[in-house]
Coordinates of N, CA and C in Angstrom, one line a residue:
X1 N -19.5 62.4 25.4 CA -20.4 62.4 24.2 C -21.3 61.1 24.2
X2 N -20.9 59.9 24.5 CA -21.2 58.8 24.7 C -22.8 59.0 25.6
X3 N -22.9 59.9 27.1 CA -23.8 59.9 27.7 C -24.2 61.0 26.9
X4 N -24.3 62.0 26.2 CA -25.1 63.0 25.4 C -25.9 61.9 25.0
X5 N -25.5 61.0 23.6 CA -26.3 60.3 22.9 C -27.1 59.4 23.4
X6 N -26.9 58.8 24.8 CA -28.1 58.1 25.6 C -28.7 58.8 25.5
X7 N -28.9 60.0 26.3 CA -29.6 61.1 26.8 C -30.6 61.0 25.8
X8 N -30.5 61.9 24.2 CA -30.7 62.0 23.3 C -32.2 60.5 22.8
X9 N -31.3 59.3 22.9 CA -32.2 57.9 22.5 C -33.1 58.0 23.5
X10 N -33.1 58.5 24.7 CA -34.4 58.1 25.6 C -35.3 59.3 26.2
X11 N -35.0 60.4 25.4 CA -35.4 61.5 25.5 C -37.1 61.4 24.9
X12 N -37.3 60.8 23.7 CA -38.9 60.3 23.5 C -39.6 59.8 25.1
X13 N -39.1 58.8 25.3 CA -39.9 58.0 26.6 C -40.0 58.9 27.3
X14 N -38.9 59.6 28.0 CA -38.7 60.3 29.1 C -40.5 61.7 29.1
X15 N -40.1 62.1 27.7 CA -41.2 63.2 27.7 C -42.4 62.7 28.3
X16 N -43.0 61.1 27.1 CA -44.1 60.4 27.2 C -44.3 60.4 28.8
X17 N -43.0 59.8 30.1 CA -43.4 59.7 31.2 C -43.1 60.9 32.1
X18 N -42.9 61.5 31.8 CA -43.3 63.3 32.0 C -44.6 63.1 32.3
X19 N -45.1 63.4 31.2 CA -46.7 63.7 31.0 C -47.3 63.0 31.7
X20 N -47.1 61.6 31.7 CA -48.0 60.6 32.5 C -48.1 60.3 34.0
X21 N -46.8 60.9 34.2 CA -46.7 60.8 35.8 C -46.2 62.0 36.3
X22 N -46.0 62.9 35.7 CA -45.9 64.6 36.1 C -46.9 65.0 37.6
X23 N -48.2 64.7 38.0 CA -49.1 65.1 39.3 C -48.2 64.0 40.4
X24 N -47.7 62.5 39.8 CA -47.3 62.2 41.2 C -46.0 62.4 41.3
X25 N -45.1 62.4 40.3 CA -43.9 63.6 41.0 C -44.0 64.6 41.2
X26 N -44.8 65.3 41.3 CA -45.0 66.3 42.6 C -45.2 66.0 43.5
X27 N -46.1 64.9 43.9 CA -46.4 64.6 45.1 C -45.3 63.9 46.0
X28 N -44.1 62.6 44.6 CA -43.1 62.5 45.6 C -41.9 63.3 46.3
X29 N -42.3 64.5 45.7 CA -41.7 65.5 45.7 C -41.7 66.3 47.3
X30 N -42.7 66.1 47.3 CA -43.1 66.7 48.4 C -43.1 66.0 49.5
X31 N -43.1 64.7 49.2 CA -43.2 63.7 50.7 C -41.2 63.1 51.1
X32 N -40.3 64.0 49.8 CA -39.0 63.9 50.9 C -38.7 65.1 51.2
X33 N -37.3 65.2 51.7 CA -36.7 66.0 52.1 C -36.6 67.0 51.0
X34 N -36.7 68.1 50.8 CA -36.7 69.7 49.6 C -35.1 69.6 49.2
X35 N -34.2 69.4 50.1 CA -33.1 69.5 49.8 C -31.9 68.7 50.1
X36 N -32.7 67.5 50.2 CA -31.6 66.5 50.1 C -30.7 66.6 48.7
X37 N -29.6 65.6 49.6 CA -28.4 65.8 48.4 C -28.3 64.3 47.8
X38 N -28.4 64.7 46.8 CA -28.6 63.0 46.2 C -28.2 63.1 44.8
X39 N -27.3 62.0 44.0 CA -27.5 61.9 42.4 C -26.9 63.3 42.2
X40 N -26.7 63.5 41.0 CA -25.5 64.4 40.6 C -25.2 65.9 41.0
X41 N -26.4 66.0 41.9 CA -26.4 67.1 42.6 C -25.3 66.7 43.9
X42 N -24.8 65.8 44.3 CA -23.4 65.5 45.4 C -23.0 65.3 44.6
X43 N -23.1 64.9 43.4 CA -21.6 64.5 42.3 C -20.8 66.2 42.3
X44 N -22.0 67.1 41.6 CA -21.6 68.3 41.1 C -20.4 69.0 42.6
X45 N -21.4 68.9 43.7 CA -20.8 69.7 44.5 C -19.7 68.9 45.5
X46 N -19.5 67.8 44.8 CA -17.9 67.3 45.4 C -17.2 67.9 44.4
X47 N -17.3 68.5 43.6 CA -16.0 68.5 42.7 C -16.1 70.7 42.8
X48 N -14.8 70.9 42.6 CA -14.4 72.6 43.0 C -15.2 73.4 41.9
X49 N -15.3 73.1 41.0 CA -15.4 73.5 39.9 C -14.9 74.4 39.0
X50 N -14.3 74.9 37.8 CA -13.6 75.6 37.0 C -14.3 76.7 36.4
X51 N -14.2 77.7 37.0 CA -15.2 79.1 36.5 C -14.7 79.5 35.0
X52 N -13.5 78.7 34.5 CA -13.0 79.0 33.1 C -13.4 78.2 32.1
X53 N -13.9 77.2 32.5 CA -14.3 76.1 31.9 C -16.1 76.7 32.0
X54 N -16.5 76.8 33.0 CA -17.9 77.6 32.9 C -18.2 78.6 31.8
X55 N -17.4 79.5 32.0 CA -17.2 80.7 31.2 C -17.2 79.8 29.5
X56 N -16.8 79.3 29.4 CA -17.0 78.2 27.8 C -18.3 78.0 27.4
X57 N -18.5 77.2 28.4 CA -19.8 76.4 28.6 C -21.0 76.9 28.4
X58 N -20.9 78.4 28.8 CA -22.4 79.8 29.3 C -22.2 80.3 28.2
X59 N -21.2 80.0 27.2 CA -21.4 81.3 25.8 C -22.9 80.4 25.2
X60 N -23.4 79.2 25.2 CA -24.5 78.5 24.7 C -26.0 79.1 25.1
X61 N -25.9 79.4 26.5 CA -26.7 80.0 27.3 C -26.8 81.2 27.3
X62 N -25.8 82.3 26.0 CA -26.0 83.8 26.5 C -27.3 84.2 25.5
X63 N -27.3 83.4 24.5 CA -28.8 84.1 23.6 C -30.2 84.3 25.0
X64 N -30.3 83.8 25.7 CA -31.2 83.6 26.1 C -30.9 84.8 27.8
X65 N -29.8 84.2 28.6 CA -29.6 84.5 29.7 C -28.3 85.5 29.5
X66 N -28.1 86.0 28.1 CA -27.3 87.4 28.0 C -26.1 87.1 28.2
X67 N -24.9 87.8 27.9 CA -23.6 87.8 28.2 C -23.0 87.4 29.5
X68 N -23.6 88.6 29.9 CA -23.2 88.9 31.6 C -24.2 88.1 32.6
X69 N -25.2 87.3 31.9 CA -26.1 86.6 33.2 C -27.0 87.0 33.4
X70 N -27.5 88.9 33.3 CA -28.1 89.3 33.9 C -29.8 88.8 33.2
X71 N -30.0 87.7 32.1 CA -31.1 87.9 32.0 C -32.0 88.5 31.4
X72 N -33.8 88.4 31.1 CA -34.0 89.3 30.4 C -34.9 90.1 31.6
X73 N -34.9 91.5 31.2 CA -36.3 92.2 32.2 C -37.7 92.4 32.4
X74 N -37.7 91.4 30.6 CA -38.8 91.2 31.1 C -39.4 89.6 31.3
X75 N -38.6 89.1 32.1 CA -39.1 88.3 32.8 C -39.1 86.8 32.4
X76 N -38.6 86.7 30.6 CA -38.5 85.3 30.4 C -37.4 84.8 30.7
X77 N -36.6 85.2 31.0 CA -35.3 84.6 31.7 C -34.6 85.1 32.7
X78 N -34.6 84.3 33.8 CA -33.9 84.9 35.4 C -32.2 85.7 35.3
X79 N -32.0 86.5 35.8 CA -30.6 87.2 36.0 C -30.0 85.5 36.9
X80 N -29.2 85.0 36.3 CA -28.2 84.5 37.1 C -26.9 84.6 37.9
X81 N -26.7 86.1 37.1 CA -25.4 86.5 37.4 C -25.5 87.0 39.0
X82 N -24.5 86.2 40.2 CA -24.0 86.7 41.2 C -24.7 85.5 42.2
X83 N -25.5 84.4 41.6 CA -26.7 83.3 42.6 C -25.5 82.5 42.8
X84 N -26.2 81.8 44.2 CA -25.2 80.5 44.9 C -25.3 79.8 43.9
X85 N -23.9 79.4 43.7 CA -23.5 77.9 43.0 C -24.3 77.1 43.6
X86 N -24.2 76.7 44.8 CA -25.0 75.7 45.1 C -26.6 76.0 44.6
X87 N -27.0 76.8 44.5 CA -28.3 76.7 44.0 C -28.7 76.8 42.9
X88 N -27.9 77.3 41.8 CA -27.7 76.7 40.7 C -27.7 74.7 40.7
X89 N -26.6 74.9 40.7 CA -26.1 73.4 41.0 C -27.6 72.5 40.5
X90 N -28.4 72.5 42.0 CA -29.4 71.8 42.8 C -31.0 72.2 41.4
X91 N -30.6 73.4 40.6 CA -31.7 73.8 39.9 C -31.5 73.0 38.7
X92 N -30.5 73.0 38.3 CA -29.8 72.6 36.9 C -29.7 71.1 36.8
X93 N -29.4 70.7 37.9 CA -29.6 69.1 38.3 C -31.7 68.3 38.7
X94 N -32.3 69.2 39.1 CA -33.7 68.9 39.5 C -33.9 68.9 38.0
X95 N -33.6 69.9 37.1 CA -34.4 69.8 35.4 C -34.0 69.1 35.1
X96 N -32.4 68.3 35.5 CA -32.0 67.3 34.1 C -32.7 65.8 34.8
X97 N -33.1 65.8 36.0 CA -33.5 64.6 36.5 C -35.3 64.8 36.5
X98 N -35.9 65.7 35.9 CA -37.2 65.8 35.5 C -37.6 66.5 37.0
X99 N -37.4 66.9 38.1 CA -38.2 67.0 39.1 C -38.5 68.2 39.0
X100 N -38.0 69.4 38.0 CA -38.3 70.9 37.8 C -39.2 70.6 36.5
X101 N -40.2 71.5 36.1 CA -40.5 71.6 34.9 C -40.2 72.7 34.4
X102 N -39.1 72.6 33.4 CA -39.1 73.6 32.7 C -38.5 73.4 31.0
X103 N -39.5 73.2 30.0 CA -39.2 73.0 29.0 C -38.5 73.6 28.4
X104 N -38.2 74.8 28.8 CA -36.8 75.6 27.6 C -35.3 75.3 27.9
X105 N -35.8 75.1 29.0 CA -33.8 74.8 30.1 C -33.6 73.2 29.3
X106 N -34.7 72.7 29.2 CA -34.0 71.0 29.2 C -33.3 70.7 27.5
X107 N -33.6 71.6 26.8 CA -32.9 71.0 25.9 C -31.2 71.6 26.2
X108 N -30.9 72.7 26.5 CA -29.8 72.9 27.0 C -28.8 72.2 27.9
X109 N -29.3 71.7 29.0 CA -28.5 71.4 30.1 C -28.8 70.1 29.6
X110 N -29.9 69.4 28.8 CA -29.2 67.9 28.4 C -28.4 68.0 26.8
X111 N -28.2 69.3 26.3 CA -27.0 68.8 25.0 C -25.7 69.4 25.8
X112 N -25.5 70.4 26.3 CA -24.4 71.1 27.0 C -24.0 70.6 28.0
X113 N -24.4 69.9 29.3 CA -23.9 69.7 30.3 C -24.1 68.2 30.2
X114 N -22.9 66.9 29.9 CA -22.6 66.0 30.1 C -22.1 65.1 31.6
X115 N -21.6 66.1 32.1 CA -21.4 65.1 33.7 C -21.8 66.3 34.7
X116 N -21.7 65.6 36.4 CA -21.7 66.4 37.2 C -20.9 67.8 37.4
X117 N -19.4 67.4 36.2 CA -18.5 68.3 36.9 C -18.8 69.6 36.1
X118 N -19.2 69.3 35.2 CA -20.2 70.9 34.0 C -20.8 71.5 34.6
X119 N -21.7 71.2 35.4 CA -22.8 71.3 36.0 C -22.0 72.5 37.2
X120 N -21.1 72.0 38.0 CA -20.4 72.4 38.7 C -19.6 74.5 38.0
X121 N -19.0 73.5 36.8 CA -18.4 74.7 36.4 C -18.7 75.7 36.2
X122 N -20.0 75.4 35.3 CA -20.8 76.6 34.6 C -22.0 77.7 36.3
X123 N -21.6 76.8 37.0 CA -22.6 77.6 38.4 C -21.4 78.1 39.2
X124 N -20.2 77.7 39.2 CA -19.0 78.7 39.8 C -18.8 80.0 39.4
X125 N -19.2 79.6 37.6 CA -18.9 80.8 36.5 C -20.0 81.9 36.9
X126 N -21.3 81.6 36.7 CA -22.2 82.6 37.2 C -22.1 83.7 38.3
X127 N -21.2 82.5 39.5 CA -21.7 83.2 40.8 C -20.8 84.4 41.0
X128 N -19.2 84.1 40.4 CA -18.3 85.2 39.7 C -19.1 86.3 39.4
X129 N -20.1 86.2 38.4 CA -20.2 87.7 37.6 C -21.4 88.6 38.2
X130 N -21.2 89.8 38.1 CA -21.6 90.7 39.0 C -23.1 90.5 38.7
X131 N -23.7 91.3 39.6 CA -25.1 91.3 39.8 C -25.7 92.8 39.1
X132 N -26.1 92.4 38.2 CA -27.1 93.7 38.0 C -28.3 94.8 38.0
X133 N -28.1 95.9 38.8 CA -28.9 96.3 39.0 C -30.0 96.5 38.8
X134 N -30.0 96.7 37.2 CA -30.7 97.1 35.6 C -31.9 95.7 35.8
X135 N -32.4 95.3 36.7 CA -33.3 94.6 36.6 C -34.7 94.7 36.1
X136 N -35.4 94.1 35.5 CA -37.0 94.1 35.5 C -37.8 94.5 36.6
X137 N -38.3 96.1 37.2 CA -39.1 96.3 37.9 C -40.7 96.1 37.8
X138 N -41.2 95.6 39.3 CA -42.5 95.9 38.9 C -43.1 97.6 39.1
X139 N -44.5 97.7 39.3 CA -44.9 98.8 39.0 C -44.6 99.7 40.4
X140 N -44.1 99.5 41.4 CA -43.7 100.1 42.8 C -44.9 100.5 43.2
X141 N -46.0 100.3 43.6 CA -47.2 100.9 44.4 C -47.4 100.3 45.4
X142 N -47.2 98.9 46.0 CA -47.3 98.0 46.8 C -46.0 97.6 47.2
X143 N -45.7 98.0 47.4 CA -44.3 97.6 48.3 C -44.4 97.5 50.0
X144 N -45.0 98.7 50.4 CA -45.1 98.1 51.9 C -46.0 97.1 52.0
X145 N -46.9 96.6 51.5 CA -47.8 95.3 51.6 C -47.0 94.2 51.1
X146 N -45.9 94.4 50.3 CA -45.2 93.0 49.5 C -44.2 93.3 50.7
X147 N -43.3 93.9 51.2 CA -42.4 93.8 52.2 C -43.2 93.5 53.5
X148 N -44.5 93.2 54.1 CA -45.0 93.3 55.1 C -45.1 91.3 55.1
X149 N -45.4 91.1 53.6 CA -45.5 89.8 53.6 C -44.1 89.2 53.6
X150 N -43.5 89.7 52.8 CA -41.8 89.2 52.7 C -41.3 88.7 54.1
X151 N -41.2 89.8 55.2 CA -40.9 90.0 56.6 C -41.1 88.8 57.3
X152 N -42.9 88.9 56.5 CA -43.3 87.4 58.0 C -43.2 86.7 57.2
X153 N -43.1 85.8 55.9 CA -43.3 84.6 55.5 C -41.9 84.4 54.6
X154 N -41.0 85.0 54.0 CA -40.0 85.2 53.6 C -39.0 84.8 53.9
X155 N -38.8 86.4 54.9 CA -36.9 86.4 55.5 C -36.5 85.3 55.8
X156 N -37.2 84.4 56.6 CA -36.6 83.3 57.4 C -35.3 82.5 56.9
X157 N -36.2 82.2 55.4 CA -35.4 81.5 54.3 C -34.6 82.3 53.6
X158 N -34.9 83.2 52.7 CA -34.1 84.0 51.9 C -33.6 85.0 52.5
X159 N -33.2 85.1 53.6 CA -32.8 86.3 54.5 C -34.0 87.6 54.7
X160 N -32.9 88.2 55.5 CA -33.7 90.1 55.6 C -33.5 90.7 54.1
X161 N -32.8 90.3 53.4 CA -32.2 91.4 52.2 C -32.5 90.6 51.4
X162 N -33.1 89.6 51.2 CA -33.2 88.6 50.0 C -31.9 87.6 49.6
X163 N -31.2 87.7 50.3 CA -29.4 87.3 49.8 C -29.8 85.6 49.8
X164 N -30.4 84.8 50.7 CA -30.5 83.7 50.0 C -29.9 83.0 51.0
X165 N -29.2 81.4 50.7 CA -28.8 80.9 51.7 C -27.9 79.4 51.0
X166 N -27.0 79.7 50.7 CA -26.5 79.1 49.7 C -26.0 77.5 50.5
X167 N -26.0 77.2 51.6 CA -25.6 76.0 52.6 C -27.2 75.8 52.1
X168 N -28.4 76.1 52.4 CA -29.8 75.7 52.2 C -30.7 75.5 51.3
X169 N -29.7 75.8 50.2 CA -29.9 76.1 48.6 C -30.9 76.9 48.1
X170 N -31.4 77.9 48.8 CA -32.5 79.3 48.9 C -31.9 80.3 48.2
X171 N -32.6 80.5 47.4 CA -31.8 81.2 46.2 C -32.1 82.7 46.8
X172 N -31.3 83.5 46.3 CA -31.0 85.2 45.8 C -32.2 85.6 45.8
X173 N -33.2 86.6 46.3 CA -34.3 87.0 45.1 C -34.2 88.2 44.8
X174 N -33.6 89.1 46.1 CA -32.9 90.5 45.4 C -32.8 90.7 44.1
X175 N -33.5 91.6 43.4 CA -32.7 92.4 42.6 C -32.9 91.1 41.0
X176 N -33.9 90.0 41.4 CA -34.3 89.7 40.6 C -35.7 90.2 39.9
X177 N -35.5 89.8 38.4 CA -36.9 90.6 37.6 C -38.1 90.2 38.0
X178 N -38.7 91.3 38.4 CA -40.2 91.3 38.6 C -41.3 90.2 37.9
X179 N -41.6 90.4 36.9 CA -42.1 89.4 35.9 C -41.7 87.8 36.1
X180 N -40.5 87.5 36.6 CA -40.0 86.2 36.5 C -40.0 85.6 37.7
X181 N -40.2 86.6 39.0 CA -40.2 86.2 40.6 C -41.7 85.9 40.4
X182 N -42.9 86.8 39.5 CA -43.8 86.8 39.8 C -44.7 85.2 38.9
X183 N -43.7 84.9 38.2 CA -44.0 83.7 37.1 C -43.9 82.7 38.1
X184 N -42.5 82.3 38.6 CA -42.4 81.2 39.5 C -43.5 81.1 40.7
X185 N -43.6 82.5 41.4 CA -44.8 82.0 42.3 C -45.7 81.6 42.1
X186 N -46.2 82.0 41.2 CA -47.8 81.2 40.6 C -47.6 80.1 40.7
X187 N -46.7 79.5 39.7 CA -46.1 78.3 39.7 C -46.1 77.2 40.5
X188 N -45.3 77.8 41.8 CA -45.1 76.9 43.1 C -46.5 77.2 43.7
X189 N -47.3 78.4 43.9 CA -48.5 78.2 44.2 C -49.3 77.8 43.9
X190 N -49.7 77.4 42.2 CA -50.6 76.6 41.7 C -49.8 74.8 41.5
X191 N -48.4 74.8 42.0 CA -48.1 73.5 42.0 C -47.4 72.7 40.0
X192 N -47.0 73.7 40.2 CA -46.9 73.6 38.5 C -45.4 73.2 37.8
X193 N -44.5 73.8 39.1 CA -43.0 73.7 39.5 C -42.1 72.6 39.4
X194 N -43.0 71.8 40.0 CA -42.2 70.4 40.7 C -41.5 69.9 41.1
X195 N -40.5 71.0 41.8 CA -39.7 70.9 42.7 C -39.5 72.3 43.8
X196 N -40.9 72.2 44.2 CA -41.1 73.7 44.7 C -40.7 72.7 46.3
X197 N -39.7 74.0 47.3 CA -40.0 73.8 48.5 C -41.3 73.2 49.2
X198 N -41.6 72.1 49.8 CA -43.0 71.9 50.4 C -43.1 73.1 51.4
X199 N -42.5 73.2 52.2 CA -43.1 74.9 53.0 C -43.2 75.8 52.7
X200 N -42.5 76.3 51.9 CA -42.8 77.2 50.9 C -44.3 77.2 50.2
X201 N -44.6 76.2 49.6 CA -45.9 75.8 49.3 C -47.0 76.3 50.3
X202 N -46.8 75.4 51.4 CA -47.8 75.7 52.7 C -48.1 77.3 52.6
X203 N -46.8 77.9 52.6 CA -47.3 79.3 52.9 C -47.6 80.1 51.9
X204 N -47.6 80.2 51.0 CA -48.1 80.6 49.4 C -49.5 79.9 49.1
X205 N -49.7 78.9 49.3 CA -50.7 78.0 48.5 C -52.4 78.9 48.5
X206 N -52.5 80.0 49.9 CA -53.3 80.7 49.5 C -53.7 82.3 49.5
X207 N -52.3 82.2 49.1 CA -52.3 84.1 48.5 C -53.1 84.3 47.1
X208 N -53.9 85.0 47.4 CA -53.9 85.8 45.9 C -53.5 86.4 45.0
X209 N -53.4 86.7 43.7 CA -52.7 87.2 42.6 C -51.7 88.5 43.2
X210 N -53.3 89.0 44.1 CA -52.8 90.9 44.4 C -51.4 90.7 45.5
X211 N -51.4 89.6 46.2 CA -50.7 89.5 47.0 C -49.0 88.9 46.6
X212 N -49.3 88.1 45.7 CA -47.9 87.7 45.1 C -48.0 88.8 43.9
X213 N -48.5 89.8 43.6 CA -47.6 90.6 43.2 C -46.8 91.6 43.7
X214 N -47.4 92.2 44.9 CA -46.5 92.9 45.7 C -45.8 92.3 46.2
X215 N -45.5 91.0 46.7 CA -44.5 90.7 46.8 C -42.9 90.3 45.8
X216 N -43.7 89.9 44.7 CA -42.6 90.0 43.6 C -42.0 91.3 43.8
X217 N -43.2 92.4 43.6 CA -42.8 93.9 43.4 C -41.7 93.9 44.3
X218 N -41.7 93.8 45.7 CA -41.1 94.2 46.5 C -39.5 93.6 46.3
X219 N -39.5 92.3 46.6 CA -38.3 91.5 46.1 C -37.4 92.2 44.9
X220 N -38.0 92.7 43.4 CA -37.4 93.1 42.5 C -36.9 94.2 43.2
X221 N -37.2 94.8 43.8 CA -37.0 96.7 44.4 C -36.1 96.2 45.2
X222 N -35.5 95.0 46.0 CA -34.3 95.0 46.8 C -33.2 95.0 46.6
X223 N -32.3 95.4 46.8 CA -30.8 96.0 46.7 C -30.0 94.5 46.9
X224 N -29.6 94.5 45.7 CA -28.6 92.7 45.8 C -27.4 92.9 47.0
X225 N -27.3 91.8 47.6 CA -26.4 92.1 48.8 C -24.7 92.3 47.9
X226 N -24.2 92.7 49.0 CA -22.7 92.9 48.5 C -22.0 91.5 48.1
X227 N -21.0 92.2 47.6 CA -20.2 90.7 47.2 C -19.4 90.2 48.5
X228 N -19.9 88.8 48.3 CA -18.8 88.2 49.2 C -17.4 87.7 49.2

């Protein structure tokens, strides 16, 4: 409780230097390592975590990201249900340390999640619950041009099937909503992210609209890998 209410007292400044230095944390962003492990992000993933204690924790998070995880379809909220812990983990920890921008997440993960080991819990919980099909499609016309790109600039990282790479913290994109795959890319393509992969970047930075959306398209239309 004690670090909630810090949180809470320095949450003014914090915003103010948000805004004021928001362009060059991007840029330090980009000149380290994407996935180093550093600050509560090794805190979280030393500790096992308690998917029962998560399961607590995510009833705060269901108005938004639904009972089951799955999210909305159309696109304001990502399906969580069935992503690497660790990539959770690493997302949930980049917003609470400002390096992600995302203003809806932060008032959550800074009243709800008090130490690394929450953090931990509530992404064990997620990765438990099943993946849902029922996702936000795009309009299916372009799919062999969004899978043509996927193939060459994609797979490497997020696999052949989208499944992701949870040692590399490359998230799921299978079978995620269309609308929401297609929000983030803009995002990391126009630099808006702030904790966007820097190669990732490189290779996005000059696609066009038409082109990240078949590839969103394509991504939403993939079949979530099996359970492991």
């Amino acid at each position: 409780m004690r670090r909630i209410r810090e949180r809470h007292v320095n949450k003014l400044l914090t915003t103010i230097l948000v805004a004021v230095l928001w362009p060059a944390a991007v840029s330090a962003q980009s000149a380290q390592e994407w996935n180093q492990i550093k600050g509560e992000l090794a805190e979280a993933l030393k500790t096992k975590g308690d998917a029962a204690r998560g399961a607590d924790a995510f009833v705060a998070c269901q108005g938004c990201h639904r009972k089951d995880g799955s999210g909305r379809t159309s696109g304001a909220y990502p399906r969580l249900s069935g992503q690497h812990a660790t990539v959770l983990m690493k997302q949930i920890s980049d917003i609470r340390a400002g390096r992600r921008n995302n203003p809806k997440m932060e008032p959550y993960v800074e009243d709800h999640l008090a130490e690394p080991a929450d953090i931990a819990d509530i992404a064990v919980f997620l990765e438990t619950l099943p993946i849902s099909t029922e996702n936000g499609k795009g309009p299916g016309v372009n799919l062999a041009p969004g899978k043509v790109i996927y193939d060459h600039d994609c797979a490497e990282c997020h696999g052949a099937n989208g499944e992701g790479s949870a040692e590399k913290f490359y998230p799921m994109v299978a079978a995620q909503h269309y609308r929401y795959l297609l929000r983030e890319l803009r995002f990391i393509r126009d630099g808006d992210r702030g904790n966007s992969n820097p190669d990732m970047v490189k290779v996005i930075k000059s696609y066009r609209d038409a082109q990240l959306e078949a590839l969103a398209d394509y991504m939403a239309q993939m079949s979530p890998p099996a359970r492991r």
